[in-house]
PDB file of C-alpha atoms and ligand atoms in Angstrom:
ATOM      1  CA  MET A 234       3.422 -35.733 -51.436  1.00 49.00           C
ATOM      2  CA  ALA A 235       3.938 -32.655 -53.631  1.00 48.00           C
ATOM      3  CA  THR A 236       0.763 -30.609 -53.339  1.00 58.00           C
ATOM      4  CA  PRO A 237      -0.249 -26.995 -53.631  1.00 61.00           C
ATOM      5  CA  THR A 238       0.636 -24.715 -50.736  1.00 62.00           C
ATOM      6  CA  THR A 239      -1.186 -21.681 -49.448  1.00 62.00           C
ATOM      7  CA  PRO A 240       1.228 -18.918 -48.434  1.00 60.00           C
ATOM      8  CA  GLN A 241      -1.374 -16.333 -47.343  1.00 82.00           C
ATOM      9  CA  LEU A 242      -2.310 -18.186 -44.181  1.00 91.00           C
ATOM     10  CA  THR A 243      -2.332 -16.997 -40.619  1.00 97.00           C
ATOM     11  CA  ILE A 244      -0.768 -19.765 -38.498  1.00 98.00           C
ATOM     12  CA  THR A 245      -0.875 -20.014 -34.709  1.00 98.00           C
ATOM     13  CA  LEU A 246       1.881 -22.034 -33.023  1.00 98.00           C
ATOM     14  CA  LEU A 247       1.699 -23.258 -29.404  1.00 98.00           C
ATOM     15  CA  GLY A 248       4.658 -24.888 -27.656  1.00 98.00           C
ATOM     16  CA  ALA A 249       7.309 -22.974 -29.600  1.00 98.00           C
ATOM     17  CA  THR A 250       9.764 -23.079 -26.690  1.00 98.00           C
ATOM     18  CA  GLY A 251       9.738 -26.879 -26.536  1.00 98.00           C
ATOM     19  CA  ARG A 252      11.928 -29.262 -28.480  1.00 98.00           C
ATOM     20  CA  THR A 253       9.377 -30.017 -31.181  1.00 98.00           C
ATOM     21  CA  GLY A 254       7.997 -26.490 -31.276  1.00 98.00           C
ATOM     22  CA  ARG A 255      11.441 -25.013 -31.804  1.00 98.00           C
ATOM     23  CA  GLU A 256      11.997 -27.183 -34.835  1.00 98.00           C
ATOM     24  CA  VAL A 257       8.606 -26.275 -36.171  1.00 98.00           C
ATOM     25  CA  LEU A 258       9.274 -22.589 -35.676  1.00 98.00           C
ATOM     26  CA  SER A 259      12.707 -22.790 -37.318  1.00 98.00           C
ATOM     27  CA  GLY A 260      11.106 -24.554 -40.296  1.00 98.00           C
ATOM     28  CA  LEU A 261       8.237 -22.071 -40.604  1.00 98.00           C
ATOM     29  CA  LEU A 262      10.545 -19.078 -40.488  1.00 97.00           C
ATOM     30  CA  LYS A 263      12.419 -20.380 -43.508  1.00 97.00           C
ATOM     31  CA  ARG A 264       9.190 -20.659 -45.500  1.00 95.00           C
ATOM     32  CA  ASP A 265       7.125 -18.062 -47.292  1.00 92.00           C
ATOM     33  CA  ILE A 266       4.661 -17.612 -44.447  1.00 93.00           C
ATOM     34  CA  HIS A 267       2.361 -14.631 -44.235  1.00 94.00           C
ATOM     35  CA  HIS A 268       1.440 -14.189 -40.558  1.00 97.00           C
ATOM     36  CA  LEU A 269       2.572 -16.322 -37.608  1.00 98.00           C
ATOM     37  CA  LYS A 270       1.143 -15.916 -34.157  1.00 98.00           C
ATOM     38  CA  ILE A 271       3.105 -17.652 -31.361  1.00 98.00           C
ATOM     39  CA  TYR A 272       1.553 -18.449 -28.010  1.00 98.00           C
ATOM     40  CA  VAL A 273       4.051 -18.760 -25.125  1.00 98.00           C
ATOM     41  CA  ARG A 274       4.139 -18.687 -21.367  1.00 97.00           C
ATOM     42  CA  SER A 275       7.311 -16.597 -21.474  1.00 98.00           C
ATOM     43  CA  LYS A 276       8.111 -14.199 -24.283  1.00 98.00           C
ATOM     44  CA  GLN A 277      11.593 -13.716 -22.891  1.00 98.00           C
ATOM     45  CA  LYS A 278      12.309 -17.422 -23.123  1.00 98.00           C
ATOM     46  CA  LEU A 279      11.171 -17.450 -26.753  1.00 98.00           C
ATOM     47  CA  ILE A 280      13.281 -14.363 -27.597  1.00 98.00           C
ATOM     48  CA  ASN A 281      16.331 -15.915 -25.966  1.00 98.00           C
ATOM     49  CA  LEU A 282      15.903 -18.854 -28.283  1.00 98.00           C
ATOM     50  CA  PHE A 283      14.924 -16.856 -31.376  1.00 98.00           C
ATOM     51  CA  PRO A 284      16.206 -13.242 -31.091  1.00 98.00           C
ATOM     52  CA  GLN A 285      15.453 -12.693 -34.755  1.00 98.00           C
ATOM     53  CA  LEU A 286      11.730 -12.736 -33.989  1.00 98.00           C
ATOM     54  CA  LEU A 287      11.968  -9.203 -32.632  1.00 97.00           C
ATOM     55  CA  SER A 288      12.556  -7.857 -36.124  1.00 97.00           C
ATOM     56  CA  ASP A 289      10.448 -10.340 -38.093  1.00 97.00           C
ATOM     57  CA  THR A 290       7.352  -8.449 -39.237  1.00 96.00           C
ATOM     58  CA  ARG A 291       5.497 -11.676 -40.015  1.00 97.00           C
ATOM     59  CA  VAL A 292       5.519 -12.712 -36.338  1.00 98.00           C
ATOM     60  CA  GLU A 293       3.245 -11.707 -33.454  1.00 98.00           C
ATOM     61  CA  ILE A 294       3.876 -13.048 -29.970  1.00 98.00           C
ATOM     62  CA  CYS A 295       1.078 -13.659 -27.479  1.00 98.00           C
ATOM     63  CA  GLU A 296       2.128 -14.223 -23.908  1.00 98.00           C
ATOM     64  CA  GLY A 297       0.143 -15.714 -21.070  1.00 97.00           C
ATOM     65  CA  GLU A 298      -1.012 -18.773 -19.273  1.00 97.00           C
ATOM     66  CA  VAL A 299      -2.523 -21.284 -21.611  1.00 97.00           C
ATOM     67  CA  THR A 300      -5.863 -21.026 -19.790  1.00 97.00           C
ATOM     68  CA  ASN A 301      -6.150 -17.233 -20.295  1.00 98.00           C
ATOM     69  CA  GLN A 302      -9.110 -16.974 -22.676  1.00 98.00           C
ATOM     70  CA  GLU A 303      -8.524 -13.376 -23.652  1.00 98.00           C
ATOM     71  CA  THR A 304      -4.984 -14.031 -24.837  1.00 98.00           C
ATOM     72  CA  MET A 305      -5.909 -17.386 -26.349  1.00 98.00           C
ATOM     73  CA  GLN A 306      -8.746 -15.855 -28.371  1.00 98.00           C
ATOM     74  CA  ALA A 307      -6.459 -12.995 -29.566  1.00 98.00           C
ATOM     75  CA  CYS A 308      -3.809 -15.561 -30.609  1.00 98.00           C
ATOM     76  CA  LEU A 309      -6.265 -17.849 -32.418  1.00 98.00           C
ATOM     77  CA  SER A 310      -8.247 -15.085 -34.081  1.00 98.00           C
ATOM     78  CA  GLY A 311      -7.935 -15.395 -37.856  1.00 97.00           C
ATOM     79  CA  ALA A 312      -5.811 -18.556 -37.696  1.00 98.00           C
ATOM     80  CA  LYS A 313      -6.436 -21.038 -40.492  1.00 97.00           C
ATOM     81  CA  ILE A 314      -3.807 -23.417 -39.106  1.00 98.00           C
ATOM     82  CA  ILE A 315      -3.142 -24.135 -35.463  1.00 98.00           C
ATOM     83  CA  ILE A 316      -0.042 -26.126 -34.554  1.00 98.00           C
ATOM     84  CA  ASN A 317      -0.114 -27.384 -31.006  1.00 98.00           C
ATOM     85  CA  THR A 318       3.192 -28.896 -29.876  1.00 98.00           C
ATOM     86  CA  ILE A 319       2.659 -28.330 -26.180  1.00 98.00           C
ATOM     87  CA  GLY A 320       4.244 -31.224 -24.297  1.00 95.00           C
ATOM     88  CA  GLY A 321       3.273 -32.367 -20.808  1.00 89.00           C
ATOM     89  CA  TYR A 322       5.316 -33.714 -17.935  1.00 79.00           C
ATOM     90  CA  SER A 323       5.063 -37.131 -19.699  1.00 81.00           C
ATOM     91  CA  PHE A 324       6.257 -39.451 -16.900  1.00 91.00           C
ATOM     92  CA  PHE A 325       4.158 -37.995 -14.051  1.00 90.00           C
ATOM     93  CA  PRO A 326       0.478 -37.199 -13.644  1.00 89.00           C
ATOM     94  CA  ASP A 327      -0.146 -33.917 -15.435  1.00 91.00           C
ATOM     95  CA  GLY A 328      -3.062 -32.193 -17.147  1.00 95.00           C
ATOM     96  CA  SER A 329      -1.112 -29.758 -19.405  1.00 97.00           C
ATOM     97  CA  LEU A 330      -2.168 -31.277 -22.686  1.00 98.00           C
ATOM     98  CA  GLN A 331      -5.830 -31.489 -21.666  1.00 98.00           C
ATOM     99  CA  ARG A 332      -5.868 -27.981 -20.256  1.00 97.00           C
ATOM    100  CA  ALA A 333      -4.308 -26.544 -23.427  1.00 98.00           C
ATOM    101  CA  ALA A 334      -6.677 -28.459 -25.664  1.00 98.00           C
ATOM    102  CA  GLU A 335      -9.742 -27.415 -23.652  1.00 98.00           C
ATOM    103  CA  SER A 336      -8.623 -23.803 -23.645  1.00 98.00           C
ATOM    104  CA  ILE A 337      -8.098 -23.776 -27.422  1.00 98.00           C
ATOM    105  CA  VAL A 338     -11.533 -25.275 -28.018  1.00 98.00           C
ATOM    106  CA  MET A 339     -13.178 -22.817 -25.600  1.00 98.00           C
ATOM    107  CA  ALA A 340     -11.417 -19.889 -27.361  1.00 98.00           C
ATOM    108  CA  LEU A 341     -12.522 -21.172 -30.769  1.00 98.00           C
ATOM    109  CA  GLN A 342     -16.125 -21.435 -29.542  1.00 98.00           C
ATOM    110  CA  GLY A 343     -15.905 -17.845 -28.412  1.00 98.00           C
ATOM    111  CA  LEU A 344     -14.500 -16.751 -31.759  1.00 98.00           C
ATOM    112  CA  ARG A 345     -17.236 -18.682 -33.569  1.00 98.00           C
ATOM    113  CA  ASN A 346     -19.927 -17.039 -31.444  1.00 98.00           C
ATOM    114  CA  ASN A 347     -18.451 -13.633 -32.224  1.00 98.00           C
ATOM    115  CA  ALA A 348     -18.459 -14.458 -35.943  1.00 97.00           C
ATOM    116  CA  ARG A 349     -22.098 -15.534 -35.785  1.00 97.00           C
ATOM    117  CA  THR A 350     -23.027 -12.359 -33.920  1.00 97.00           C
ATOM    118  CA  ASP A 351     -21.311 -10.282 -36.608  1.00 97.00           C
ATOM    119  CA  GLY A 352     -23.048 -12.319 -39.365  1.00 97.00           C
ATOM    120  CA  ARG A 353     -19.733 -13.792 -40.560  1.00 96.00           C
ATOM    121  CA  LYS A 354     -19.417 -17.419 -41.731  1.00 96.00           C
ATOM    122  CA  TRP A 355     -17.243 -19.620 -39.493  1.00 97.00           C
ATOM    123  CA  GLU A 356     -14.389 -21.108 -41.417  1.00 95.00           C
ATOM    124  CA  LYS A 357     -13.141 -23.890 -39.189  1.00 97.00           C
ATOM    125  CA  PRO A 358      -9.418 -23.929 -38.803  1.00 98.00           C
ATOM    126  CA  ARG A 359      -7.190 -26.991 -39.154  1.00 98.00           C
ATOM    127  CA  MET A 360      -5.364 -28.025 -35.952  1.00 98.00           C
ATOM    128  CA  LEU A 361      -2.228 -30.211 -35.990  1.00 98.00           C
ATOM    129  CA  LEU A 362      -1.831 -31.745 -32.554  1.00 98.00           C
ATOM    130  CA  LEU A 363       1.371 -33.417 -31.385  1.00 98.00           C
ATOM    131  CA  SER A 364       0.217 -36.863 -30.386  1.00 98.00           C
ATOM    132  CA  SER A 365       1.953 -40.242 -30.198  1.00 98.00           C
ATOM    133  CA  SER A 366       2.093 -43.429 -32.306  1.00 98.00           C
ATOM    134  CA  SER A 367       0.727 -45.222 -29.248  1.00 97.00           C
ATOM    135  CA  ARG A 368      -2.575 -43.412 -29.684  1.00 97.00           C
ATOM    136  CA  ASN A 369      -2.959 -44.750 -33.247  1.00 98.00           C
ATOM    137  CA  GLU A 370      -4.762 -48.091 -33.266  1.00 97.00           C
ATOM    138  CA  ARG A 371      -3.096 -49.340 -36.438  1.00 97.00           C
ATOM    139  CA  PHE A 372       0.401 -48.508 -35.266  1.00 97.00           C
ATOM    140  CA  ALA A 373      -0.190 -49.880 -31.751  1.00 96.00           C
ATOM    141  CA  ALA A 374      -1.596 -53.137 -33.171  1.00 96.00           C
ATOM    142  CA  ALA A 375       1.575 -53.645 -35.229  1.00 96.00           C
ATOM    143  CA  ARG A 376       3.701 -53.829 -32.081  1.00 95.00           C
ATOM    144  CA  PRO A 377       4.502 -57.101 -30.278  1.00 95.00           C
ATOM    145  CA  LYS A 378       2.009 -57.349 -27.387  1.00 95.00           C
ATOM    146  CA  LEU A 379       4.692 -57.289 -24.653  1.00 96.00           C
ATOM    147  CA  VAL A 380       6.302 -54.166 -26.105  1.00 95.00           C
ATOM    148  CA  HIS A 381       2.927 -52.536 -26.368  1.00 96.00           C
ATOM    149  CA  TRP A 382       2.139 -53.358 -22.748  1.00 97.00           C
ATOM    150  CA  LEU A 383       5.531 -52.046 -21.580  1.00 97.00           C
ATOM    151  CA  ILE A 384       5.075 -48.767 -23.425  1.00 96.00           C
ATOM    152  CA  GLU A 385       1.455 -48.220 -22.352  1.00 96.00           C
ATOM    153  CA  THR A 386       2.312 -49.008 -18.722  1.00 96.00           C
ATOM    154  CA  ALA A 387       5.480 -46.958 -18.573  1.00 96.00           C
ATOM    155  CA  PHE A 388       3.980 -43.877 -20.107  1.00 96.00           C
ATOM    156  CA  GLN A 389       0.479 -44.231 -18.676  1.00 95.00           C
ATOM    157  CA  ASN A 390       0.470 -40.756 -17.118  1.00 95.00           C
ATOM    158  CA  GLY A 391       1.453 -38.935 -20.298  1.00 96.00           C
ATOM    159  CA  TYR A 392      -0.954 -41.032 -22.326  1.00 97.00           C
ATOM    160  CA  ASN A 393      -3.843 -40.352 -19.969  1.00 97.00           C
ATOM    161  CA  ASP A 394      -3.283 -36.626 -20.446  1.00 97.00           C
ATOM    162  CA  LEU A 395      -2.972 -37.093 -24.192  1.00 97.00           C
ATOM    163  CA  LYS A 396      -6.198 -39.155 -24.424  1.00 98.00           C
ATOM    164  CA  LEU A 397      -8.083 -36.379 -22.656  1.00 98.00           C
ATOM    165  CA  ALA A 398      -6.526 -33.827 -25.029  1.00 98.00           C
ATOM    166  CA  HIS A 399      -7.700 -35.905 -27.996  1.00 98.00           C
ATOM    167  CA  LYS A 400     -11.199 -36.052 -26.535  1.00 98.00           C
ATOM    168  CA  ALA A 401     -11.251 -32.313 -25.947  1.00 98.00           C
ATOM    169  CA  VAL A 402     -10.289 -31.334 -29.467  1.00 98.00           C
ATOM    170  CA  LEU A 403     -12.743 -33.816 -31.038  1.00 98.00           C
ATOM    171  CA  VAL A 404     -15.710 -32.506 -29.057  1.00 97.00           C
ATOM    172  CA  ASP A 405     -17.185 -30.524 -31.970  1.00 97.00           C
ATOM    173  CA  PRO A 406     -16.067 -31.458 -35.493  1.00 97.00           C
ATOM    174  CA  SER A 407     -17.856 -28.403 -36.919  1.00 97.00           C
ATOM    175  CA  LEU A 408     -15.544 -26.153 -34.856  1.00 98.00           C
ATOM    176  CA  VAL A 409     -12.114 -27.394 -35.854  1.00 98.00           C
ATOM    177  CA  SER A 410     -10.629 -30.031 -38.111  1.00 98.00           C
ATOM    178  CA  VAL A 411      -7.944 -32.054 -36.321  1.00 98.00           C
ATOM    179  CA  LEU A 412      -4.873 -33.891 -37.516  1.00 98.00           C
ATOM    180  CA  PHE A 413      -3.104 -36.009 -34.884  1.00 98.00           C
ATOM    181  CA  VAL A 414       0.633 -36.113 -35.651  1.00 98.00           C
ATOM    182  CA  GLN A 415       1.886 -39.354 -34.265  1.00 98.00           C
ATOM    183  CA  PRO A 416       5.606 -40.044 -33.991  1.00 98.00           C
ATOM    184  CA  GLY A 417       7.314 -43.004 -32.263  1.00 97.00           C
ATOM    185  CA  VAL A 418      10.068 -42.264 -29.725  1.00 97.00           C
ATOM    186  CA  LEU A 419      11.443 -38.776 -30.058  1.00 97.00           C
ATOM    187  CA  ILE A 420      15.230 -38.594 -30.312  1.00 97.00           C
ATOM    188  CA  GLU A 421      17.862 -35.894 -30.154  1.00 96.00           C
ATOM    189  CA  GLU A 422      19.911 -36.636 -33.241  1.00 97.00           C
ATOM    190  CA  GLU A 423      20.622 -35.393 -36.719  1.00 97.00           C
ATOM    191  CA  ALA A 424      17.813 -35.399 -39.228  1.00 98.00           C
ATOM    192  CA  THR A 425      17.721 -38.190 -41.779  1.00 98.00           C
ATOM    193  CA  GLY A 426      14.602 -36.892 -43.553  1.00 98.00           C
ATOM    194  CA  SER A 427      10.990 -37.031 -42.510  1.00 98.00           C
ATOM    195  CA  TYR A 428       8.826 -39.976 -43.408  1.00 98.00           C
ATOM    196  CA  ILE A 429       5.087 -39.217 -43.307  1.00 98.00           C
ATOM    197  CA  SER A 430       2.705 -42.146 -43.567  1.00 98.00           C
ATOM    198  CA  THR A 431      -0.790 -43.240 -42.570  1.00 98.00           C
ATOM    199  CA  GLU A 432       0.212 -46.888 -43.038  1.00 97.00           C
ATOM    200  CA  GLU A 433       3.179 -47.290 -40.741  1.00 97.00           C
ATOM    201  CA  VAL A 434       5.387 -45.506 -38.265  1.00 98.00           C
ATOM    202  CA  LYS A 435       9.045 -46.330 -37.601  1.00 98.00           C
ATOM    203  CA  LEU A 436      10.531 -46.730 -34.146  1.00 97.00           C
ATOM    204  CA  ALA A 437      12.001 -43.276 -33.835  1.00 98.00           C
ATOM    205  CA  CYS A 438      11.777 -39.693 -35.106  1.00 98.00           C
ATOM    206  CA  SER A 439      14.330 -36.998 -34.592  1.00 98.00           C
ATOM    207  CA  TYR A 440      12.951 -33.661 -33.402  1.00 98.00           C
ATOM    208  CA  GLU A 441      14.292 -32.032 -36.550  1.00 98.00           C
ATOM    209  CA  ASP A 442      12.474 -34.512 -38.832  1.00 98.00           C
ATOM    210  CA  LEU A 443       9.311 -34.115 -36.735  1.00 98.00           C
ATOM    211  CA  GLY A 444       9.498 -30.316 -37.052  1.00 98.00           C
ATOM    212  CA  ALA A 445      10.027 -30.486 -40.825  1.00 98.00           C
ATOM    213  CA  ALA A 446       7.007 -32.868 -41.105  1.00 98.00           C
ATOM    214  CA  PHE A 447       4.822 -30.513 -39.102  1.00 98.00           C
ATOM    215  CA  VAL A 448       5.709 -27.725 -41.484  1.00 98.00           C
ATOM    216  CA  ASP A 449       4.845 -29.780 -44.557  1.00 98.00           C
ATOM    217  CA  LEU A 450       1.615 -31.011 -42.959  1.00 98.00           C
ATOM    218  CA  ALA A 451       0.642 -27.442 -42.129  1.00 98.00           C
ATOM    219  CA  LEU A 452       1.489 -25.816 -45.479  1.00 96.00           C
ATOM    220  CA  GLU A 453       0.648 -28.493 -48.006  1.00 96.00           C
ATOM    221  CA  ARG A 454      -3.066 -28.698 -48.662  1.00 95.00           C
ATOM    222  CA  GLY A 455      -2.919 -32.316 -49.829  1.00 96.00           C
ATOM    223  CA  TYR A 456      -2.881 -33.437 -46.184  1.00 98.00           C
ATOM    224  CA  ASP A 457      -6.084 -31.626 -45.235  1.00 96.00           C
ATOM    225  CA  GLU A 458      -8.389 -34.668 -45.198  1.00 95.00           C
ATOM    226  CA  LEU A 459      -6.201 -36.757 -42.913  1.00 98.00           C
ATOM    227  CA  ARG A 460      -7.245 -37.380 -39.337  1.00 98.00           C
ATOM    228  CA  GLU A 461      -4.066 -39.021 -38.053  1.00 98.00           C
ATOM    229  CA  VAL A 462      -0.622 -39.557 -39.499  1.00 98.00           C
ATOM    230  CA  GLY A 463       2.604 -41.275 -38.500  1.00 98.00           C
ATOM    231  CA  VAL A 464       5.798 -39.228 -38.605  1.00 98.00           C
ATOM    232  CA  SER A 465       9.223 -40.882 -38.507  1.00 98.00           C
ATOM    233  CA  SER A 466      12.811 -40.286 -39.471  1.00 98.00           C
ATOM    234  CA  GLU A 467      13.729 -41.954 -42.766  1.00 98.00           C
ATOM    235  CA  LEU A 468      16.303 -44.004 -40.855  1.00 98.00           C
ATOM    236  CA  GLY A 469      13.992 -44.385 -37.827  1.00 98.00           C
ATOM    237  CA  ASN A 470      14.036 -48.201 -37.816  1.00 97.00           C
ATOM    238  CA  ARG A 471      17.645 -48.711 -36.657  1.00 97.00           C
ATOM    239  CA  ALA A 472      16.623 -51.061 -33.863  1.00 96.00           C
ATOM    240  CA  ALA A 473      20.100 -51.565 -32.366  1.00 97.00           C
ATOM    241  CA  ARG A 474      20.551 -47.790 -32.101  1.00 97.00           C
ATOM    242  CA  TYR A 475      17.153 -47.029 -30.601  1.00 97.00           C
ATOM    243  CA  ALA A 476      16.492 -50.052 -28.353  1.00 96.00           C
ATOM    244  CA  PRO A 477      18.778 -48.830 -25.486  1.00 96.00           C
ATOM    245  CA  ILE A 478      17.181 -45.388 -25.603  1.00 96.00           C
ATOM    246  CA  MET A 479      13.700 -46.856 -25.555  1.00 96.00           C
ATOM    247  CA  LEU A 480      14.566 -49.211 -22.697  1.00 96.00           C
ATOM    248  CA  ARG A 481      15.974 -46.298 -20.629  1.00 96.00           C
ATOM    249  CA  LYS A 482      12.772 -44.336 -21.232  1.00 95.00           C
ATOM    250  CA  ILE A 483      10.609 -47.341 -20.326  1.00 96.00           C
ATOM    251  CA  ALA A 484      12.628 -47.878 -17.107  1.00 96.00           C
ATOM    252  CA  ALA A 485      12.181 -44.165 -16.266  1.00 94.00           C
ATOM    253  CA  GLY A 486       8.456 -44.500 -16.922  1.00 95.00           C
ATOM    254  CA  PHE A 487       8.148 -47.457 -14.546  1.00 95.00           C
ATOM    255  CA  PHE A 488      10.158 -45.612 -11.920  1.00 93.00           C
ATOM    256  CA  ALA A 489       7.911 -42.587 -12.235  1.00 93.00           C
ATOM    257  CA  ALA A 490       4.708 -44.586 -12.145  1.00 92.00           C
ATOM    258  CA  TYR A 491       5.480 -47.058  -9.368  1.00 92.00           C
ATOM    259  CA  VAL A 492       8.262 -45.797  -7.061  1.00 90.00           C
ATOM    260  CA  PRO A 493       6.882 -43.733  -4.168  1.00 89.00           C
ATOM    261  CA  GLY A 494       8.502 -40.273  -4.085  1.00 91.00           C
ATOM    262  CA  ALA A 495       9.737 -40.578  -7.661  1.00 91.00           C
ATOM    263  CA  LEU A 496       8.667 -37.019  -8.494  1.00 89.00           C
ATOM    264  CA  HIS A 497      10.664 -35.563  -5.570  1.00 89.00           C
ATOM    265  CA  ILE A 498      13.701 -37.657  -6.458  1.00 89.00           C
ATOM    266  CA  THR A 499      13.501 -36.540 -10.096  1.00 86.00           C
ATOM    267  CA  ASN A 500      13.120 -32.838  -9.149  1.00 86.00           C
ATOM    268  CA  PHE A 501      16.087 -33.140  -6.769  1.00 87.00           C
ATOM    269  CA  LEU A 502      18.285 -34.740  -9.401  1.00 86.00           C
ATOM    270  CA  GLU A 503      17.258 -32.173 -12.038  1.00 84.00           C
ATOM    271  CA  GLY A 504      18.110 -29.392  -9.556  1.00 87.00           C
ATOM    272  CA  VAL A 505      21.557 -30.874  -8.914  1.00 85.00           C
ATOM    273  CA  GLN A 506      22.116 -31.248 -12.675  1.00 82.00           C
ATOM    274  CA  ARG A 507      21.181 -27.563 -13.246  1.00 81.00           C
ATOM    275  CA  LEU A 508      23.672 -26.523 -10.529  1.00 80.00           C
ATOM    276  CA  ILE A 509      26.461 -28.547 -12.120  1.00 80.00           C
ATOM    277  CA  TRP A 510      25.882 -27.298 -15.617  1.00 71.00           C
TER     278      TRP A 510
HETATM  279  N1  NAP B 627       9.167 -38.216 -25.726  1.00 90.10           N
HETATM  280  C1  NAP B 627       8.775 -39.040 -26.666  1.00 90.10           C
HETATM  281  O1  NAP B 627       9.476 -40.035 -27.026  1.00 90.10           O
HETATM  282  C2  NAP B 627       7.395 -38.844 -27.319  1.00 90.10           C
HETATM  283  C3  NAP B 627       6.978 -39.708 -28.266  1.00 90.10           C
HETATM  284  C4  NAP B 627       5.798 -39.448 -28.907  1.00 90.10           C
HETATM  285  C5  NAP B 627       5.050 -38.345 -28.592  1.00 90.10           C
HETATM  286  N2  NAP B 627       5.466 -37.499 -27.604  1.00 90.10           N
HETATM  287  C6  NAP B 627       4.654 -36.308 -27.273  1.00 90.10           C
HETATM  288  O2  NAP B 627       5.508 -35.180 -27.334  1.00 90.10           O
HETATM  289  C7  NAP B 627       5.336 -34.398 -26.178  1.00 90.10           C
HETATM  290  C8  NAP B 627       6.686 -33.780 -25.751  1.00 90.10           C
HETATM  291  O3  NAP B 627       7.125 -32.958 -26.827  1.00 90.10           O
HETATM  292  P1  NAP B 627       8.485 -32.125 -26.628  1.00 90.10           P
HETATM  293  O4  NAP B 627       9.568 -33.053 -26.232  1.00 90.10           O
HETATM  294  O5  NAP B 627       8.643 -31.228 -27.845  1.00 90.10           O
HETATM  295  O6  NAP B 627       8.101 -31.272 -25.354  1.00 90.10           O
HETATM  296  P2  NAP B 627       9.017 -30.197 -24.509  1.00 90.10           P
HETATM  297  O7  NAP B 627      10.328 -30.007 -25.170  1.00 90.10           O
HETATM  298  O8  NAP B 627       8.974 -30.648 -23.155  1.00 90.10           O
HETATM  299  O9  NAP B 627       8.195 -28.831 -24.714  1.00 90.10           O
HETATM  300  C9  NAP B 627       7.003 -28.624 -24.055  1.00 90.10           C
HETATM  301  C10 NAP B 627       6.398 -27.324 -24.563  1.00 90.10           C
HETATM  302  O10 NAP B 627       5.077 -27.253 -24.015  1.00 90.10           O
HETATM  303  C11 NAP B 627       4.989 -26.055 -23.217  1.00 90.10           C
HETATM  304  N3  NAP B 627       4.215 -26.361 -22.036  1.00 90.10           N
HETATM  305  C12 NAP B 627       4.401 -27.387 -21.138  1.00 90.10           C
HETATM  306  N4  NAP B 627       3.429 -27.306 -20.180  1.00 90.10           N
HETATM  307  C13 NAP B 627       2.687 -26.195 -20.483  1.00 90.10           C
HETATM  308  C14 NAP B 627       1.559 -25.594 -19.870  1.00 90.10           C
HETATM  309  N5  NAP B 627       1.014 -26.119 -18.746  1.00 90.10           N
HETATM  310  N6  NAP B 627       1.047 -24.488 -20.437  1.00 90.10           N
HETATM  311  C15 NAP B 627       1.565 -23.991 -21.581  1.00 90.10           C
HETATM  312  N7  NAP B 627       2.634 -24.525 -22.212  1.00 90.10           N
HETATM  313  C16 NAP B 627       3.192 -25.614 -21.646  1.00 90.10           C
HETATM  314  C17 NAP B 627       6.435 -25.710 -22.861  1.00 90.10           C
HETATM  315  O11 NAP B 627       6.457 -24.342 -22.549  1.00 90.10           O
HETATM  316  P3  NAP B 627       7.535 -23.699 -21.553  1.00 90.10           P
HETATM  317  O12 NAP B 627       8.799 -23.546 -22.388  1.00 90.10           O
HETATM  318  O13 NAP B 627       6.935 -22.410 -21.137  1.00 90.10           O
HETATM  319  O14 NAP B 627       7.773 -24.675 -20.426  1.00 90.10           O
HETATM  320  C18 NAP B 627       7.146 -26.091 -24.154  1.00 90.10           C
HETATM  321  O15 NAP B 627       7.003 -25.074 -25.111  1.00 90.10           O
HETATM  322  C19 NAP B 627       4.848 -35.362 -25.099  1.00 90.10           C
HETATM  323  O16 NAP B 627       3.998 -34.676 -24.191  1.00 90.10           O
HETATM  324  C20 NAP B 627       4.061 -36.383 -25.889  1.00 90.10           C
HETATM  325  O17 NAP B 627       2.691 -35.941 -25.966  1.00 90.10           O
HETATM  326  C21 NAP B 627       6.634 -37.723 -26.987  1.00 90.10           C
END
């Protein structure tokens, strides 16, 4: 969709140190952006990933816990676009997505109250939230029932958190306009081009394609009326390539959801892996 862009925007990005957020940040930095505020838990981690940010005058970094209202308000102040790519601990019970969503909403409410007190009109920002194709009724209905059940059951913990995050950001439509960005399985592989559609989603999306789609969805005003959108890689329907990856993830999801002590075993194995690498 070739539509007008608005370069004079202030954009706030959350989750920039994650896999999706890094791709979004790389994409934004290549574009003619005006002012980018980045919310991170660790500024050092961000700078290690993107040392060039230290000398990029367009960029402002806000550091703190996601629940810190003072920092959150400062980081959201003036933002016309909010890109939230915070990811949770998907396989295990976790409230990261919900907490982040609630904190953003609370900060926006505070900013709106301040605007009203100062006699300024509230211009509600647009928020792009990293969601999942499973949370899109049309996409979910297009799946074979058994596959849908396997996916919903395996990833129940992540989806529970995501559902609560959806609920939190939709609490007041006059406060913020939300676009749920809904990819299928996320894959570490080369980009094949992003495919953005409200009608269908393919099996898989590479992080690079997802990041590029986020940038387009944020900067092109033609997407502003959408409420949810599927994002895929152009070649995201190569079933033979993605089926083994999806099966491994589903198996990991069942392990996490139903095997007692799975979290401890996972933490232990990750610790060993870190030592080896
Ligand atoms: N995996 C899939 O196949 C799939 C498919 C569809 C949708 N999704 C969605 O994508 C998400 C994962 O995205 P991803 O792979 O890009 O994630 P990721 O690489 O794990 O990155 C997570 C990001 O969120 C931040 N974060 C995590 N917990 C936080 C907290 N409590 N407070 C503040 N920041 C926090 C991390 O910051 P730090 O660097 O400080 O830790 C990091 O920047 C999932 O949660 C799911 O909603 C996944």
